[in-house]
Amino acid sequence: MATGVLAGPIVRTHPLHLLRQAWARDKPLTLIGSAMVVLLVGTTFGLIADPRVITGAPAWLKPAKFAVSVAVYSFTLVWLLTYVTGRPRLVRLVSWATALALAVEMVLIVAAAATGTTSHFNVSTPTHATIWSVMAAAIVVVWLANLLVGLLLLRQRLLDRAFAWSLRLGVLVSAAGMGVAFLMTQPTAQQLQSARSGGDMTTVGAHSVGVADGGPGLPVVGWSTVGGDLRVAHFIGLHALQALPLLGLLIGRFGPRWLRVADRTGLIWVASAGYLGVVGLTTWQALRGQSLVNPDQLTLGALAVLVTAVLVSTAAILARARRRPEGPAAGGGPPVGPSAGYSEAGVTRPDS
């Protein structure tokens, strides 16, 4: 029976040992993740040696950023799939589909950088339009596979219910964040106007809202500082895949003994709702053509309401738990040992 890499104590944490563990568990995703680490080294040299600029950014910056993102996503998925038992065919389907789709995506991104052109939204020629269609299809495959992982985790019986919900909600919130990318593929008002006036539509879709892609942006990430940018919400939402399970681990391992499973589960739900709220807020902000670094009063007011709701809900859960007389074994973090994280016959924690 598989167990999560982080579900129990890790005696050996040398990177090569962890890599061997990942390879034994999931070869396709480990291969693509490792390949991205190698690619990152190569693109770093490209950033140093190649002076070309594409859409206002160094030619090899996008491949480098995507290499980091794909590596993190791949190895996170290796870990998450260790919590899915009894469905080996579906796990293999998710693994192979995700790895192949990401490989196709990265090959096309690197090829575009090497030839000095854009990869995303480029429909300037029939060839470029076909490449963009293939890339879009590949990302749809990754998104559907992510949703399937969420469904599998929802059906999986896990021993620690609070930690289980941190996994499930992390995947589902990340699917919402990934879904923001679909908004980027819609033609902008300027592109539609150009098409109506008889001009050539060389690009369809954009990261930015209200301004052209490639303008002034934040260092490294490139998020627009003069207009809306859907990449903000996309980035935040995607990394719920790591943030919420990490929160579940931290609450379980280091939370006070008087927090019962129901309390920890409530905290996870509040954090997940707040996280999803931030994804929604930054999406809304971007769609109004507003930069992340220049929020208006409406955005700040919505943020204040969201933060207040999260803090009040958290305080209410903690106050209720603290007032409750301590019972036996309020329980710590995710269970350890050979059956970490699982329940196969309705077995529950003592405090559940």
CSV table of C-alpha atoms in Angstrom, one decimal:
chain,number,residue,atom,x,y,z
A,1,MET,CA,0.0,0.0,0.0
A,2,ALA,CA,1.4,3.4,-1.0
A,3,THR,CA,1.9,6.1,1.5
A,4,GLY,CA,2.5,9.8,1.1
A,5,VAL,CA,6.1,10.9,1.0
A,6,LEU,CA,5.4,13.4,3.7
A,7,ALA,CA,2.9,11.4,5.7
A,8,GLY,CA,5.4,10.0,8.1
A,9,PRO,CA,8.9,10.8,9.4
A,10,ILE,CA,11.5,11.0,6.7
A,11,VAL,CA,14.7,9.5,7.9
A,12,ARG,CA,16.7,10.2,4.7
A,13,THR,CA,16.1,13.5,3.0
A,14,HIS,CA,19.0,13.5,0.5
A,15,PRO,CA,17.6,14.8,-2.8
A,16,LEU,CA,18.8,11.8,-4.7
A,17,HIS,CA,17.1,9.5,-2.3
A,18,LEU,CA,13.8,11.4,-2.6
A,19,LEU,CA,14.2,11.3,-6.4
A,20,ARG,CA,14.6,7.5,-6.3
A,21,GLN,CA,11.5,7.3,-4.1
A,22,ALA,CA,9.6,9.4,-6.6
A,23,TRP,CA,10.8,7.4,-9.5
A,24,ALA,CA,9.7,4.2,-7.8
A,25,ARG,CA,6.3,5.6,-7.3
A,26,ASP,CA,5.6,7.4,-10.6
A,27,LYS,CA,8.1,7.2,-13.5
A,28,PRO,CA,6.3,9.5,-16.0
A,29,LEU,CA,5.8,12.5,-13.7
A,30,THR,CA,9.2,12.1,-12.1
A,31,LEU,CA,10.8,12.0,-15.6
A,32,ILE,CA,9.1,15.2,-16.7
A,33,GLY,CA,9.9,16.9,-13.4
A,34,SER,CA,13.5,15.9,-13.6
A,35,ALA,CA,13.7,17.0,-17.2
A,36,MET,CA,12.4,20.5,-16.2
A,37,VAL,CA,15.3,20.8,-13.7
A,38,VAL,CA,17.8,20.1,-16.5
A,39,LEU,CA,15.9,22.5,-18.8
A,40,LEU,CA,16.0,25.2,-16.1
A,41,VAL,CA,19.8,25.0,-16.1
A,42,GLY,CA,19.8,25.3,-19.9
A,43,THR,CA,17.4,28.3,-20.0
A,44,THR,CA,19.5,30.0,-17.4
A,45,PHE,CA,22.5,29.9,-19.7
A,46,GLY,CA,20.2,31.2,-22.4
A,47,LEU,CA,19.2,34.1,-20.3
A,48,ILE,CA,22.9,35.0,-19.8
A,49,ALA,CA,24.1,34.4,-23.4
A,50,ASP,CA,21.1,35.3,-25.6
A,51,PRO,CA,20.3,39.0,-25.8
A,52,ARG,CA,17.0,38.6,-27.7
A,53,VAL,CA,13.8,40.0,-26.4
A,54,ILE,CA,10.3,38.6,-27.1
A,55,THR,CA,7.2,40.6,-26.2
A,56,GLY,CA,9.2,42.8,-23.8
A,57,ALA,CA,11.0,40.0,-21.9
A,58,PRO,CA,14.2,38.0,-22.4
A,59,ALA,CA,13.7,35.2,-24.9
A,60,TRP,CA,14.4,32.4,-22.5
A,61,LEU,CA,12.6,33.8,-19.5
A,62,LYS,CA,9.2,32.2,-20.3
A,63,PRO,CA,10.8,28.7,-20.8
A,64,ALA,CA,12.7,29.1,-17.5
A,65,LYS,CA,9.5,30.1,-15.6
A,66,PHE,CA,7.5,27.3,-17.1
A,67,ALA,CA,10.3,24.8,-16.3
A,68,VAL,CA,10.1,25.8,-12.6
A,69,SER,CA,6.3,25.6,-12.7
A,70,VAL,CA,6.1,22.2,-14.4
A,71,ALA,CA,8.8,20.7,-12.1
A,72,VAL,CA,6.9,21.8,-9.0
A,73,TYR,CA,3.6,20.7,-10.3
A,74,SER,CA,4.9,17.3,-11.4
A,75,PHE,CA,6.6,16.4,-8.1
A,76,THR,CA,3.6,17.7,-6.2
A,77,LEU,CA,1.3,15.4,-8.2
A,78,VAL,CA,3.7,12.5,-7.5
A,79,TRP,CA,3.1,13.1,-3.8
A,80,LEU,CA,-0.6,13.6,-4.0
A,81,LEU,CA,-1.2,10.4,-6.0
A,82,THR,CA,0.4,8.4,-3.2
A,83,TYR,CA,-2.8,9.1,-1.3
A,84,VAL,CA,-5.0,7.4,-3.9
A,85,THR,CA,-5.2,3.7,-3.4
A,86,GLY,CA,-7.2,0.9,-5.1
A,87,ARG,CA,-7.4,2.7,-8.4
A,88,PRO,CA,-4.1,1.9,-10.2
A,89,ARG,CA,-5.4,2.4,-13.7
A,90,LEU,CA,-6.8,5.8,-13.0
A,91,VAL,CA,-3.6,6.8,-11.3
A,92,ARG,CA,-1.6,5.7,-14.3
A,93,LEU,CA,-4.0,7.6,-16.6
A,94,VAL,CA,-3.5,10.8,-14.6
A,95,SER,CA,0.3,10.3,-14.5
A,96,TRP,CA,0.8,9.5,-18.2
A,97,ALA,CA,-1.7,12.1,-19.5
A,98,THR,CA,-0.3,14.9,-17.4
A,99,ALA,CA,3.3,14.0,-18.2
A,100,LEU,CA,2.7,13.7,-22.0
A,101,ALA,CA,0.7,16.9,-22.1
A,102,LEU,CA,3.2,18.9,-20.2
A,103,ALA,CA,6.0,17.5,-22.4
A,104,VAL,CA,4.2,18.7,-25.5
A,105,GLU,CA,3.6,22.1,-24.0
A,106,MET,CA,7.2,22.5,-23.0
A,107,VAL,CA,8.7,21.4,-26.3
A,108,LEU,CA,6.5,24.0,-28.1
A,109,ILE,CA,7.4,26.7,-25.7
A,110,VAL,CA,11.2,26.0,-26.0
A,111,ALA,CA,10.9,25.8,-29.8
A,112,ALA,CA,9.2,29.2,-30.0
A,113,ALA,CA,11.9,30.8,-27.8
A,114,ALA,CA,14.6,29.2,-30.0
A,115,THR,CA,13.0,30.6,-33.1
A,116,GLY,CA,12.5,34.0,-31.6
A,117,THR,CA,8.7,34.1,-31.6
A,118,THR,CA,5.8,33.8,-29.1
A,119,SER,CA,4.2,30.5,-28.2
A,120,HIS,CA,1.0,31.6,-26.5
A,121,PHE,CA,-1.9,33.3,-28.5
A,122,ASN,CA,0.2,33.3,-31.7
A,123,VAL,CA,-2.1,32.8,-34.8
A,124,SER,CA,0.0,34.8,-37.2
A,125,THR,CA,0.4,31.9,-39.6
A,126,PRO,CA,-1.4,28.6,-40.1
A,127,THR,CA,1.6,26.8,-38.5
A,128,HIS,CA,1.6,29.1,-35.5
A,129,ALA,CA,-2.2,28.7,-35.2
A,130,THR,CA,-1.9,25.0,-35.2
A,131,ILE,CA,0.9,25.1,-32.5
A,132,TRP,CA,-1.3,27.3,-30.3
A,133,SER,CA,-4.2,24.9,-30.7
A,134,VAL,CA,-2.1,22.0,-29.7
A,135,MET,CA,-0.8,23.9,-26.7
A,136,ALA,CA,-4.3,24.8,-25.6
A,137,ALA,CA,-5.5,21.2,-26.0
A,138,ALA,CA,-2.5,20.0,-23.9
A,139,ILE,CA,-3.4,22.3,-21.1
A,140,VAL,CA,-7.0,21.2,-21.2
A,141,VAL,CA,-5.7,17.6,-20.7
A,142,VAL,CA,-3.7,18.7,-17.7
A,143,TRP,CA,-6.7,20.5,-16.2
A,144,LEU,CA,-9.0,17.5,-16.7
A,145,ALA,CA,-6.4,15.2,-15.1
A,146,ASN,CA,-6.2,17.6,-12.2
A,147,LEU,CA,-10.0,17.5,-11.7
A,148,LEU,CA,-9.8,13.7,-11.8
A,149,VAL,CA,-7.2,13.7,-9.0
A,150,GLY,CA,-9.7,15.9,-7.0
A,151,LEU,CA,-12.5,13.4,-7.6
A,152,LEU,CA,-10.3,10.5,-6.7
A,153,LEU,CA,-9.3,12.1,-3.4
A,154,LEU,CA,-13.0,13.0,-2.7
A,155,ARG,CA,-13.8,9.3,-2.9
A,156,GLN,CA,-10.7,8.1,-1.1
A,157,ARG,CA,-11.2,7.2,2.6
A,158,LEU,CA,-8.3,8.8,4.5
A,159,LEU,CA,-7.7,8.3,8.2
A,160,ASP,CA,-7.1,11.9,9.1
A,161,ARG,CA,-10.1,13.8,7.9
A,162,ALA,CA,-8.7,17.3,8.4
A,163,PHE,CA,-5.6,16.5,6.4
A,164,ALA,CA,-7.7,14.7,3.8
A,165,TRP,CA,-9.7,17.9,3.2
A,166,SER,CA,-6.5,19.9,2.8
A,167,LEU,CA,-5.5,17.6,0.0
A,168,ARG,CA,-8.9,17.6,-1.7
A,169,LEU,CA,-9.5,21.3,-1.4
A,170,GLY,CA,-6.0,22.1,-2.5
A,171,VAL,CA,-6.5,20.2,-5.7
A,172,LEU,CA,-10.0,21.7,-6.3
A,173,VAL,CA,-8.9,25.3,-5.6
A,174,SER,CA,-5.9,24.8,-7.9
A,175,ALA,CA,-8.3,23.6,-10.6
A,176,ALA,CA,-10.2,26.9,-10.3
A,177,GLY,CA,-6.9,28.7,-10.6
A,178,MET,CA,-5.9,26.8,-13.6
A,179,GLY,CA,-9.3,27.5,-15.1
A,180,VAL,CA,-8.5,31.3,-15.0
A,181,ALA,CA,-6.2,30.5,-18.0
A,182,PHE,CA,-9.3,29.9,-20.1
A,183,LEU,CA,-10.1,33.6,-19.8
A,184,MET,CA,-6.8,34.4,-21.3
A,185,THR,CA,-7.6,32.6,-24.6
A,186,GLN,CA,-10.6,34.9,-25.4
A,187,PRO,CA,-9.9,37.6,-28.0
A,188,THR,CA,-9.4,41.1,-26.5
A,189,ALA,CA,-11.5,44.1,-27.4
A,190,GLN,CA,-8.6,45.5,-29.3
A,191,GLN,CA,-8.1,42.3,-31.3
A,192,LEU,CA,-11.8,42.1,-32.1
A,193,GLN,CA,-11.8,45.8,-33.2
A,194,SER,CA,-8.8,45.1,-35.4
A,195,ALA,CA,-10.6,42.2,-37.1
A,196,ARG,CA,-13.8,44.2,-37.7
A,197,SER,CA,-11.8,47.0,-39.3
A,198,GLY,CA,-10.2,44.5,-41.7
A,199,GLY,CA,-6.9,44.1,-40.0
A,200,ASP,CA,-5.0,40.9,-39.5
A,201,MET,CA,-5.6,39.1,-36.3
A,202,THR,CA,-2.1,37.8,-35.5
A,203,THR,CA,-2.9,37.1,-31.8
A,204,VAL,CA,-6.0,35.8,-30.1
A,205,GLY,CA,-6.1,36.2,-26.4
A,206,ALA,CA,-3.7,37.9,-23.9
A,207,HIS,CA,-2.5,37.8,-20.3
A,208,SER,CA,-3.1,41.5,-19.8
A,209,VAL,CA,-6.5,43.3,-19.7
A,210,GLY,CA,-6.8,46.9,-20.9
A,211,VAL,CA,-3.2,47.0,-22.1
A,212,ALA,CA,-1.1,45.1,-24.5
A,213,ASP,CA,1.1,42.2,-23.4
A,214,GLY,CA,4.7,43.1,-22.9
A,215,GLY,CA,4.4,46.4,-21.2
A,216,PRO,CA,5.8,47.5,-17.8
A,217,GLY,CA,5.7,44.6,-15.3
A,218,LEU,CA,6.9,43.3,-12.0
A,219,PRO,CA,10.4,41.8,-12.0
A,220,VAL,CA,10.7,38.1,-13.0
A,221,VAL,CA,6.9,37.3,-13.1
A,222,GLY,CA,6.2,40.1,-15.5
A,223,TRP,CA,2.7,40.9,-14.1
A,224,SER,CA,1.5,44.2,-15.6
A,225,THR,CA,1.9,47.3,-13.4
A,226,VAL,CA,-0.2,49.4,-15.6
A,227,GLY,CA,-3.2,47.2,-16.4
A,228,GLY,CA,-5.0,44.0,-15.3
A,229,ASP,CA,-3.2,40.7,-15.5
A,230,LEU,CA,-4.9,37.3,-15.3
A,231,ARG,CA,-1.6,35.6,-14.5
A,232,VAL,CA,-1.9,36.8,-10.9
A,233,ALA,CA,-5.0,34.8,-10.1
A,234,HIS,CA,-3.7,31.9,-12.2
A,235,PHE,CA,-0.5,31.7,-10.2
A,236,ILE,CA,-2.1,32.1,-6.8
A,237,GLY,CA,-4.8,29.5,-7.6
A,238,LEU,CA,-2.4,27.0,-9.1
A,239,HIS,CA,-0.3,27.0,-5.9
A,240,ALA,CA,-3.2,26.1,-3.7
A,241,LEU,CA,-2.0,22.6,-4.7
A,242,GLN,CA,1.0,23.1,-2.3
A,243,ALA,CA,-0.3,25.8,0.1
A,244,LEU,CA,-3.4,24.1,1.4
A,245,PRO,CA,-1.9,20.6,2.0
A,246,LEU,CA,1.1,22.3,3.7
A,247,LEU,CA,-1.3,24.1,5.9
A,248,GLY,CA,-3.0,20.8,6.7
A,249,LEU,CA,0.3,19.3,7.7
A,250,LEU,CA,1.3,22.2,9.8
A,251,ILE,CA,-2.0,22.4,11.7
A,252,GLY,CA,-1.8,18.6,12.3
A,253,ARG,CA,1.8,18.4,13.3
A,254,PHE,CA,2.1,21.6,15.4
A,255,GLY,CA,-1.5,22.5,16.3
A,256,PRO,CA,-2.4,22.5,20.1
A,257,ARG,CA,-3.7,19.3,21.5
A,258,TRP,CA,-7.1,20.8,22.3
A,259,LEU,CA,-7.9,21.1,18.5
A,260,ARG,CA,-10.0,18.1,17.6
A,261,VAL,CA,-10.4,16.8,14.1
A,262,ALA,CA,-13.6,18.8,13.6
A,263,ASP,CA,-11.8,22.0,14.6
A,264,ARG,CA,-8.9,21.3,12.3
A,265,THR,CA,-11.2,20.4,9.5
A,266,GLY,CA,-13.1,23.7,10.0
A,267,LEU,CA,-9.8,25.7,9.9
A,268,ILE,CA,-8.9,24.0,6.6
A,269,TRP,CA,-12.3,24.9,5.1
A,270,VAL,CA,-12.0,28.5,6.2
A,271,ALA,CA,-8.5,28.8,4.8
A,272,SER,CA,-9.6,27.2,1.6
A,273,ALA,CA,-12.6,29.5,1.2
A,274,GLY,CA,-10.3,32.4,1.9
A,275,TYR,CA,-7.8,31.2,-0.6
A,276,LEU,CA,-10.5,30.7,-3.2
A,277,GLY,CA,-11.7,34.2,-2.4
A,278,VAL,CA,-8.3,35.7,-3.1
A,279,VAL,CA,-8.3,33.8,-6.5
A,280,GLY,CA,-11.7,35.3,-7.3
A,281,LEU,CA,-10.7,38.8,-6.1
A,282,THR,CA,-7.6,38.9,-8.2
A,283,THR,CA,-9.5,37.6,-11.2
A,284,TRP,CA,-12.1,40.3,-10.7
A,285,GLN,CA,-9.5,42.9,-10.3
A,286,ALA,CA,-7.7,41.9,-13.5
A,287,LEU,CA,-10.9,41.8,-15.5
A,288,ARG,CA,-11.5,45.4,-14.6
A,289,GLY,CA,-8.1,46.3,-16.1
A,290,GLN,CA,-6.6,47.0,-12.8
A,291,SER,CA,-3.0,46.2,-11.8
A,292,LEU,CA,-2.2,44.2,-8.8
A,293,VAL,CA,0.0,47.0,-7.4
A,294,ASN,CA,-2.6,49.7,-8.0
A,295,PRO,CA,-5.9,48.5,-6.3
A,296,ASP,CA,-8.8,50.9,-6.1
A,297,GLN,CA,-11.0,51.5,-3.1
A,298,LEU,CA,-13.5,48.8,-4.3
A,299,THR,CA,-10.8,46.2,-4.5
A,300,LEU,CA,-9.3,47.2,-1.1
A,301,GLY,CA,-12.8,47.1,0.4
A,302,ALA,CA,-13.5,43.6,-0.9
A,303,LEU,CA,-10.1,42.4,0.4
A,304,ALA,CA,-10.9,43.9,3.8
A,305,VAL,CA,-14.2,42.0,3.9
A,306,LEU,CA,-12.6,38.8,2.9
A,307,VAL,CA,-9.8,39.1,5.4
A,308,THR,CA,-12.2,40.0,8.2
A,309,ALA,CA,-14.5,37.0,7.3
A,310,VAL,CA,-11.5,34.6,7.5
A,311,LEU,CA,-10.2,36.1,10.7
A,312,VAL,CA,-13.6,36.1,12.4
A,313,SER,CA,-14.3,32.5,11.3
A,314,THR,CA,-10.9,31.3,12.5
A,315,ALA,CA,-11.3,33.0,15.8
A,316,ALA,CA,-14.7,31.5,16.3
A,317,ILE,CA,-13.4,28.0,15.7
A,318,LEU,CA,-10.4,28.5,18.0
A,319,ALA,CA,-12.6,30.0,20.8
A,320,ARG,CA,-15.1,27.2,20.6
A,321,ALA,CA,-12.4,24.6,20.7
A,322,ARG,CA,-10.5,26.3,23.6
A,323,ARG,CA,-13.7,26.5,25.7
A,324,ARG,CA,-14.4,22.8,25.2
A,325,PRO,CA,-13.2,20.6,28.1
A,326,GLU,CA,-10.2,18.6,26.9
A,327,GLY,CA,-11.2,15.0,26.1
A,328,PRO,CA,-8.9,12.1,25.6
A,329,ALA,CA,-6.3,12.3,22.7
A,330,ALA,CA,-7.3,15.3,20.8
A,331,GLY,CA,-4.8,14.1,18.3
A,332,GLY,CA,-1.8,15.6,16.5
A,333,GLY,CA,-0.9,15.6,12.8
A,334,PRO,CA,-1.4,13.1,10.0
A,335,PRO,CA,-0.8,9.5,11.2
A,336,VAL,CA,2.6,7.9,10.6
A,337,GLY,CA,3.6,4.4,9.7
A,338,PRO,CA,2.8,2.0,6.9
A,339,SER,CA,-0.9,2.9,6.7
A,340,ALA,CA,-0.4,6.7,7.0
A,341,GLY,CA,-3.3,8.7,5.7
A,342,TYR,CA,-5.7,5.8,5.0
A,343,SER,CA,-8.8,4.2,6.4
A,344,GLU,CA,-10.1,1.1,4.6
A,345,ALA,CA,-12.9,-0.2,6.9
A,346,GLY,CA,-14.3,2.9,8.5
A,347,VAL,CA,-11.4,3.1,10.9
A,348,THR,CA,-11.2,6.6,12.4
A,349,ARG,CA,-8.9,8.6,14.7
A,350,PRO,CA,-9.8,8.5,18.4
A,351,ASP,CA,-10.9,12.1,18.4
A,352,SER,CA,-13.0,12.0,15.3
